[in-house]
Coordinates of C-alpha atoms in Angstrom, one line a residue:
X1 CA -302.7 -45.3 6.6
X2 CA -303.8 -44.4 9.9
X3 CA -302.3 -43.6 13.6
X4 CA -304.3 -44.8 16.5
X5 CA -305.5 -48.2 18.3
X6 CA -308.9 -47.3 16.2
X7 CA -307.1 -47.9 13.2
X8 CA -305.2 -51.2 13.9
X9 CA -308.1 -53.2 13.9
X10 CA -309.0 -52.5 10.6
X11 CA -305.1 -53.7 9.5
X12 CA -305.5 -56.3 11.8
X13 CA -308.2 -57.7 9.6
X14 CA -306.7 -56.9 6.6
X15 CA -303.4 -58.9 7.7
X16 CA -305.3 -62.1 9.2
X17 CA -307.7 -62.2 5.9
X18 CA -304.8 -63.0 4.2
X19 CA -304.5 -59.7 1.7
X20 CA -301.1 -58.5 0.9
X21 CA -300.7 -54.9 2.8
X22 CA -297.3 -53.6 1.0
X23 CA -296.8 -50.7 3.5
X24 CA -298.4 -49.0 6.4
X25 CA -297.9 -44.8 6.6
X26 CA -298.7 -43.7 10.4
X27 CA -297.7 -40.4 12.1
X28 CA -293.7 -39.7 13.5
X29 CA -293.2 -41.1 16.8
X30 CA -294.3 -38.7 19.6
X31 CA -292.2 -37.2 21.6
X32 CA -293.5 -38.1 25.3
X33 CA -292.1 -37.7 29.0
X34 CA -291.3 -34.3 30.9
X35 CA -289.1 -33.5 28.4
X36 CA -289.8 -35.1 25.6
X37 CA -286.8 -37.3 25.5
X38 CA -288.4 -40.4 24.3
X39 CA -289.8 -41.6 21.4
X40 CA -293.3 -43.4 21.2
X41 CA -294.5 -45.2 18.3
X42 CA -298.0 -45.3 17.0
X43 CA -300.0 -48.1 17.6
X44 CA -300.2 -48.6 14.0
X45 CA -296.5 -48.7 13.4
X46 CA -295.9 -51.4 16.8
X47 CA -298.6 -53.7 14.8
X48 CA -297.2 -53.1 11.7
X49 CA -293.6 -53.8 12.6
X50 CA -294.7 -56.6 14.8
X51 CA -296.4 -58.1 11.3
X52 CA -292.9 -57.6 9.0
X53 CA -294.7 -54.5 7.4
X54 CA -292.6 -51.8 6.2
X55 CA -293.3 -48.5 7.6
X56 CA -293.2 -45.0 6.7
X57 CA -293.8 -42.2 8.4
X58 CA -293.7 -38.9 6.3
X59 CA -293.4 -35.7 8.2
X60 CA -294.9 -33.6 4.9
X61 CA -296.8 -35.6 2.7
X62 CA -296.1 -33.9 -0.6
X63 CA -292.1 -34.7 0.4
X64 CA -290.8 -36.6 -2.8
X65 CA -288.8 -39.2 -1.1
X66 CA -291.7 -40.2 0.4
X67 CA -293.7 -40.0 -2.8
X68 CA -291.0 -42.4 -4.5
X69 CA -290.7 -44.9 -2.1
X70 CA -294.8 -44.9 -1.7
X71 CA -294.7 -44.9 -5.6
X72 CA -292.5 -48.3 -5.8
X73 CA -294.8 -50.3 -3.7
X74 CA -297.5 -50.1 -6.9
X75 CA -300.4 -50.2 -4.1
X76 CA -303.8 -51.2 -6.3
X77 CA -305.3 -49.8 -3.1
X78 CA -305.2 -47.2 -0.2
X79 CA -307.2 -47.8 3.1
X80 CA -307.7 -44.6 5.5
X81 CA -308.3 -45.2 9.2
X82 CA -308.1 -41.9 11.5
X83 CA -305.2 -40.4 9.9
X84 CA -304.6 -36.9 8.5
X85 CA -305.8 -35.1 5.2
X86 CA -304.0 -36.5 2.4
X87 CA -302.7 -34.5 -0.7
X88 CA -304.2 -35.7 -4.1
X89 CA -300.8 -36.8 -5.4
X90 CA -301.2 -39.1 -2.6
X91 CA -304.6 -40.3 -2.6
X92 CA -305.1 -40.6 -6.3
X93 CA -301.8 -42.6 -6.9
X94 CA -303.6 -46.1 -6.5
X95 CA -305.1 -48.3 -9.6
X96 CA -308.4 -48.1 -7.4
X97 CA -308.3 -44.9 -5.5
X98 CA -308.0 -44.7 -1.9
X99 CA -310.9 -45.4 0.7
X100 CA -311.4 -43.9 4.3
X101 CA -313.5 -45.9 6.8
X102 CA -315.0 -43.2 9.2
X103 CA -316.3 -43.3 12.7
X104 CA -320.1 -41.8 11.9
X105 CA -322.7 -42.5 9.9
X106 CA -321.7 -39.2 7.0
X107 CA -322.6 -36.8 6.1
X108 CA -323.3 -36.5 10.0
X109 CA -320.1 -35.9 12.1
X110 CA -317.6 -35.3 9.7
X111 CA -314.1 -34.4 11.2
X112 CA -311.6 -35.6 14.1
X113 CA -313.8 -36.3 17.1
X114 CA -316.8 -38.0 15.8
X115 CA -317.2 -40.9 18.2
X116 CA -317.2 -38.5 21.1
X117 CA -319.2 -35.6 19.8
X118 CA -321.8 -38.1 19.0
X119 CA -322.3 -39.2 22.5
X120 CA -322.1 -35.9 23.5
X121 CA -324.8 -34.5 21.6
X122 CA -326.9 -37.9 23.0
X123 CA -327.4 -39.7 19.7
X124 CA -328.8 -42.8 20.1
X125 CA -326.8 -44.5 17.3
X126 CA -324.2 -43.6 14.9
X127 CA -321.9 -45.4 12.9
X128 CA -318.9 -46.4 10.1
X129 CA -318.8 -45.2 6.6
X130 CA -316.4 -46.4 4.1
X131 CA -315.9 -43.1 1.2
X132 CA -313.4 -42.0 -1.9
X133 CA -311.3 -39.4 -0.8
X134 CA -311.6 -36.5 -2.4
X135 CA -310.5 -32.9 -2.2
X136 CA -312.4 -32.2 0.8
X137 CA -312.5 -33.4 4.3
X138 CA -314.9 -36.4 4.9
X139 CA -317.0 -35.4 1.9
X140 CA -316.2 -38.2 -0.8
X141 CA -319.0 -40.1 -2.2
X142 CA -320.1 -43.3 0.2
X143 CA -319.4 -46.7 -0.3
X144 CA -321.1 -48.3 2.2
X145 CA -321.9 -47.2 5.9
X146 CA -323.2 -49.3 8.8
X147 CA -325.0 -48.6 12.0
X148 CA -324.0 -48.6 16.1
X149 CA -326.4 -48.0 18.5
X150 CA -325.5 -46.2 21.9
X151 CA -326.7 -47.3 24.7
X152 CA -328.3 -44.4 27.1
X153 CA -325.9 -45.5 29.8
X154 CA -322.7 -46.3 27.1
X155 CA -319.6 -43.9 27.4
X156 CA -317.1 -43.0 24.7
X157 CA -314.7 -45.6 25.5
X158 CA -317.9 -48.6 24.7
X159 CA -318.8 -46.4 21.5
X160 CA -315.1 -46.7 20.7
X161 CA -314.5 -50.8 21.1
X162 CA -317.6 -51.4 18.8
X163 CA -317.1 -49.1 16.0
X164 CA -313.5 -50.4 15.9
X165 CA -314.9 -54.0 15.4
X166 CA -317.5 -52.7 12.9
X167 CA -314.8 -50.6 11.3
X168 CA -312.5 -53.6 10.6
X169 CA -315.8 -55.3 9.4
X170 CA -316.5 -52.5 7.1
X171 CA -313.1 -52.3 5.7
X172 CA -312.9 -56.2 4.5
X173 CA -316.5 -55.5 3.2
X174 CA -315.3 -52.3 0.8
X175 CA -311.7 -54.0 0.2
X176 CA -313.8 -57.0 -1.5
X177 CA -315.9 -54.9 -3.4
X178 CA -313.2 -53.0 -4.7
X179 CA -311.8 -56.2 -5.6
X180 CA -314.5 -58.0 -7.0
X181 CA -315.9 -55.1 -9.6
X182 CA -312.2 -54.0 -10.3
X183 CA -312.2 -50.9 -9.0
X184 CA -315.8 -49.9 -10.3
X185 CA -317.8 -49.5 -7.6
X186 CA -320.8 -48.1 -7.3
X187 CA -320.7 -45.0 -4.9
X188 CA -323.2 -42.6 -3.5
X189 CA -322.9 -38.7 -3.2
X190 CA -323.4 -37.1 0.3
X191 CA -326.7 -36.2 1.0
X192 CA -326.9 -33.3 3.1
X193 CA -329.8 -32.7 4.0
X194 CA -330.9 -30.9 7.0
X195 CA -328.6 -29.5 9.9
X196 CA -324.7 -31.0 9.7
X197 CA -323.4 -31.9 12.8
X198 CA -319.6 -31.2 13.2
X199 CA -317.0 -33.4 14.9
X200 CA -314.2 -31.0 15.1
X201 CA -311.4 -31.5 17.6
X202 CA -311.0 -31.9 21.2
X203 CA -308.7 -29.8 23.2
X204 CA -308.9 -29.7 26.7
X205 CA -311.0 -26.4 27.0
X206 CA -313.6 -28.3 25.2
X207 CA -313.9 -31.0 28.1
X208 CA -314.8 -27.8 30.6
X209 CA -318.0 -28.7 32.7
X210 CA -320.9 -25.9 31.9
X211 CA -323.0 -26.7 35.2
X212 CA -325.6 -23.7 33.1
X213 CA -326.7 -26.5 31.0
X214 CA -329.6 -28.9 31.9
X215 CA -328.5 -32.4 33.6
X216 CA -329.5 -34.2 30.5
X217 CA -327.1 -32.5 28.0
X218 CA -324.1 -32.7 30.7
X219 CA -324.8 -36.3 31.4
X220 CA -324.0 -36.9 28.2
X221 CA -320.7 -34.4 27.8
X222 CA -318.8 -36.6 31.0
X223 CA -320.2 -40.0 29.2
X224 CA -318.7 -38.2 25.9
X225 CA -315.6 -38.4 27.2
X226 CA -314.9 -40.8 29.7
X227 CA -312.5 -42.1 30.2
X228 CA -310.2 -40.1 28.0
X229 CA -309.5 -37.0 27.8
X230 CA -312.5 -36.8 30.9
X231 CA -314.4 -33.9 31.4
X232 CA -313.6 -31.6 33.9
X233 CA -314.7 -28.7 36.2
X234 CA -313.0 -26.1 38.8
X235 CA -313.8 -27.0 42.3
X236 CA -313.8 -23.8 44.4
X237 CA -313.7 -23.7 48.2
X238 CA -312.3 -21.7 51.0
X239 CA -309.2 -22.1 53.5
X240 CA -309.3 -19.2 55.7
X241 CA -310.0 -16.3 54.0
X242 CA -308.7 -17.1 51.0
X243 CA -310.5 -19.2 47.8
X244 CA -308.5 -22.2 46.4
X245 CA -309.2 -23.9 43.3
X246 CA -308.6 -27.6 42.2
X247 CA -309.5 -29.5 38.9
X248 CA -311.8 -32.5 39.6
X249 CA -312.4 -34.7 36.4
X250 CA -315.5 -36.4 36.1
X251 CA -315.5 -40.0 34.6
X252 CA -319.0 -41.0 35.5
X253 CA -322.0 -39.3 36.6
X254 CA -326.2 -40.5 37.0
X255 CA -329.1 -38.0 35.7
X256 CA -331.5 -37.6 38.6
X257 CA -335.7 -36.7 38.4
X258 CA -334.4 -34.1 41.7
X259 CA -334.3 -30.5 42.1
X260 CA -333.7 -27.6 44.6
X261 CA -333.2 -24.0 44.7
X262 CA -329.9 -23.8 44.6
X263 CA -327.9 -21.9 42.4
X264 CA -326.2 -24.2 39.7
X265 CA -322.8 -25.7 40.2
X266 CA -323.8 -25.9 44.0
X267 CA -322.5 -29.2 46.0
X268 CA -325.6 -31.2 47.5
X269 CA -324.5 -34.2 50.0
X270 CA -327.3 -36.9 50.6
X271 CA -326.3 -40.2 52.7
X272 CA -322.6 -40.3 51.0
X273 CA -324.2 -39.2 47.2
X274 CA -322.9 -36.5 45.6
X275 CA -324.7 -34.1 43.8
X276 CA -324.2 -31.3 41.4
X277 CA -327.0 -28.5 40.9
X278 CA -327.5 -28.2 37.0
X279 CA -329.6 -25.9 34.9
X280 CA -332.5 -28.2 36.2
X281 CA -332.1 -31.6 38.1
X282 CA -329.2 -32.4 40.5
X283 CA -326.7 -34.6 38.5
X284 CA -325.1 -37.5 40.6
X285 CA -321.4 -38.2 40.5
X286 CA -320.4 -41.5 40.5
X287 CA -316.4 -41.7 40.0
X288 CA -313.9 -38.8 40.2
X289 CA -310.7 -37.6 40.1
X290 CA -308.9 -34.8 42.2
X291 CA -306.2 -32.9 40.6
X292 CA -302.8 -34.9 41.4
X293 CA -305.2 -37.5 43.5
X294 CA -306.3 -41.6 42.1
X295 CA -309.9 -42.0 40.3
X296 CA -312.1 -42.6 42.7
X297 CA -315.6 -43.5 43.4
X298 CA -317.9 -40.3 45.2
X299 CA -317.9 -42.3 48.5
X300 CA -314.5 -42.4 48.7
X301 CA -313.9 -38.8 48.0
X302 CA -316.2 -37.1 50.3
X303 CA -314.7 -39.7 53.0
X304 CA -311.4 -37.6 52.1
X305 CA -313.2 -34.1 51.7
X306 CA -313.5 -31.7 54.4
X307 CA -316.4 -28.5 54.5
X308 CA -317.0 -29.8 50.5
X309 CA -321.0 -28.5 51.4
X310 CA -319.7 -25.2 51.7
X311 CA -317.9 -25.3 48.1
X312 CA -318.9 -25.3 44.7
X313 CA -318.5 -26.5 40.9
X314 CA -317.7 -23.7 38.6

């Protein structure tokens, strides 16, 4: 079960190890395009069909002709990767339970987003975590859970890639246990201990640029999420006498040891770099992209932007 790219490696491993995957459930084909007139599939369901895997793709998941017909496939076992919550009837119907493999190292980022909020908040590794699903979100008892470091320099996208692989790793790992002991496997409880870091969702108001924060902490919000869905800040300048406003996303910036007394969000220029004032030190930008415009590097857009000293990042 499971929607996204992040989810295919782990049934892409499953299918080339040889094990016999009866079914895969994903998400309804979105509606995409101005007007929402076509129809794409989820990654998981191209892969799936590509494989001869029947697919089904529930709109409620308590609906009881999709209960049957996930009922006559007599699954011994249900594998979770970056799906949706999951009704008991569901995740209970298995011989040997059902089994999500999570992108953090729980009881630490438990939710939607937890690749990017861990880059976000700076961590310096994080992880995969194969659980039991339970009545709660993300708080079954642990399997087994492996660990990811993140690279000072790594954005969301590198974090991504490697927890796939180490997801699809993980998941052959728990299937074989399962497998092996018969469905009785030892499992831990979640320890939480200390201050739980959430992972919720990411809309795009949550990718808005606070230039009030130190360099540090929005070096790591851009690097969070680059390249997608990129963080992003209102450019304000003046034509005349009026103030126009653009939205500049922000793929990739460099923390700087520099400072001046400007106010923050201010627009420093130094030998074609371009700098944004922070909280503290001036934060570089590397590559950006103007509102209707290409991603492009700095260079290339102050070689395109006129009087951009006398604007500002807001």
């Amino acid at each position: 079960m499971g929607t996204p790219e992040f989810a295919v490696g782990s049934l892409q491993a499953l299918v080339e190890g040889g094990y016999n995957v009866v079914a895969a459930i994903t998400q309804p084909d979105k509606p995409v395009g101005r007007h929402g007139s076509i129809l794409r599939p989820s990654a998981v369901k191209e892969y799936a069909l590509a494989h001869q895997i029947p697919v089904l793709q529930p709109i409620k998941m308590k609906d009881e002709t999709f209960l049957d017909t996930l009922r006559s496939y007599q699954a011994d076992l249900q594998v979770v990767v970056a799906f949706r919550m999951l009704p008991e009837v569901v995740w209970a119907m298995p011989r040997f339970g059902t089994f999500n493999v999570h992108a953090a190292l729980l009881p630490q980022y438990r939710g939607a987003a937890p690749i990017n909020w861990a880059v976000i908040n700076g961590e310096k590794e994080t992880g995969v975590t194969t659980f039991f699903l339970d009545q709660q979100i993300d708080t079954g008892r642990i399997i087994l859970q492996k660990k990811f470091a993140i690279p000072d320099d790594a954005n969301v996208e590198y974090v991504y890639d490697g927890l796939m692989k180490l997801g699809a790793e993980i998941c052959l790992e728990t299937v074989n246990l399962v497998l092996e002991r018969d469905g009785k496997v030892t499992s831990m409880p979640q320890m939480e201990v200390g201050v739980l870091k959430p992972a919720p969702k990411i809309f795009k108001e949550t990718c808005k640029i606070n230039w009030n924060q130190p360099c540090k902490r929005i070096y790591d919000f851009i690097r969070g999420l680059s390249p997608a869905p990129g963080a992003w800040t209102i450019l304000k300048d003046r034509k005349g006498n009026q103030e126009h406003e653009t939205v500049l996303k922000i793929y990739k910036a460099a923390k700087t040891d520099q400072s001046t007394n400007d106010p923050t969000g201010a627009i420093i220029i130094d030998h074609n770099h371009l700098y944004i004032k922070t909280a503290d030190q001036l934060l570089e930008l590397i590559e950006v992209q103007l509102a209707g415009k290409k991603r492009m590097v700095a260079r290339d857009f102050l070689n395109g932007s006129h009087d951009i000293e006398t604007a500002r990042m807001e």
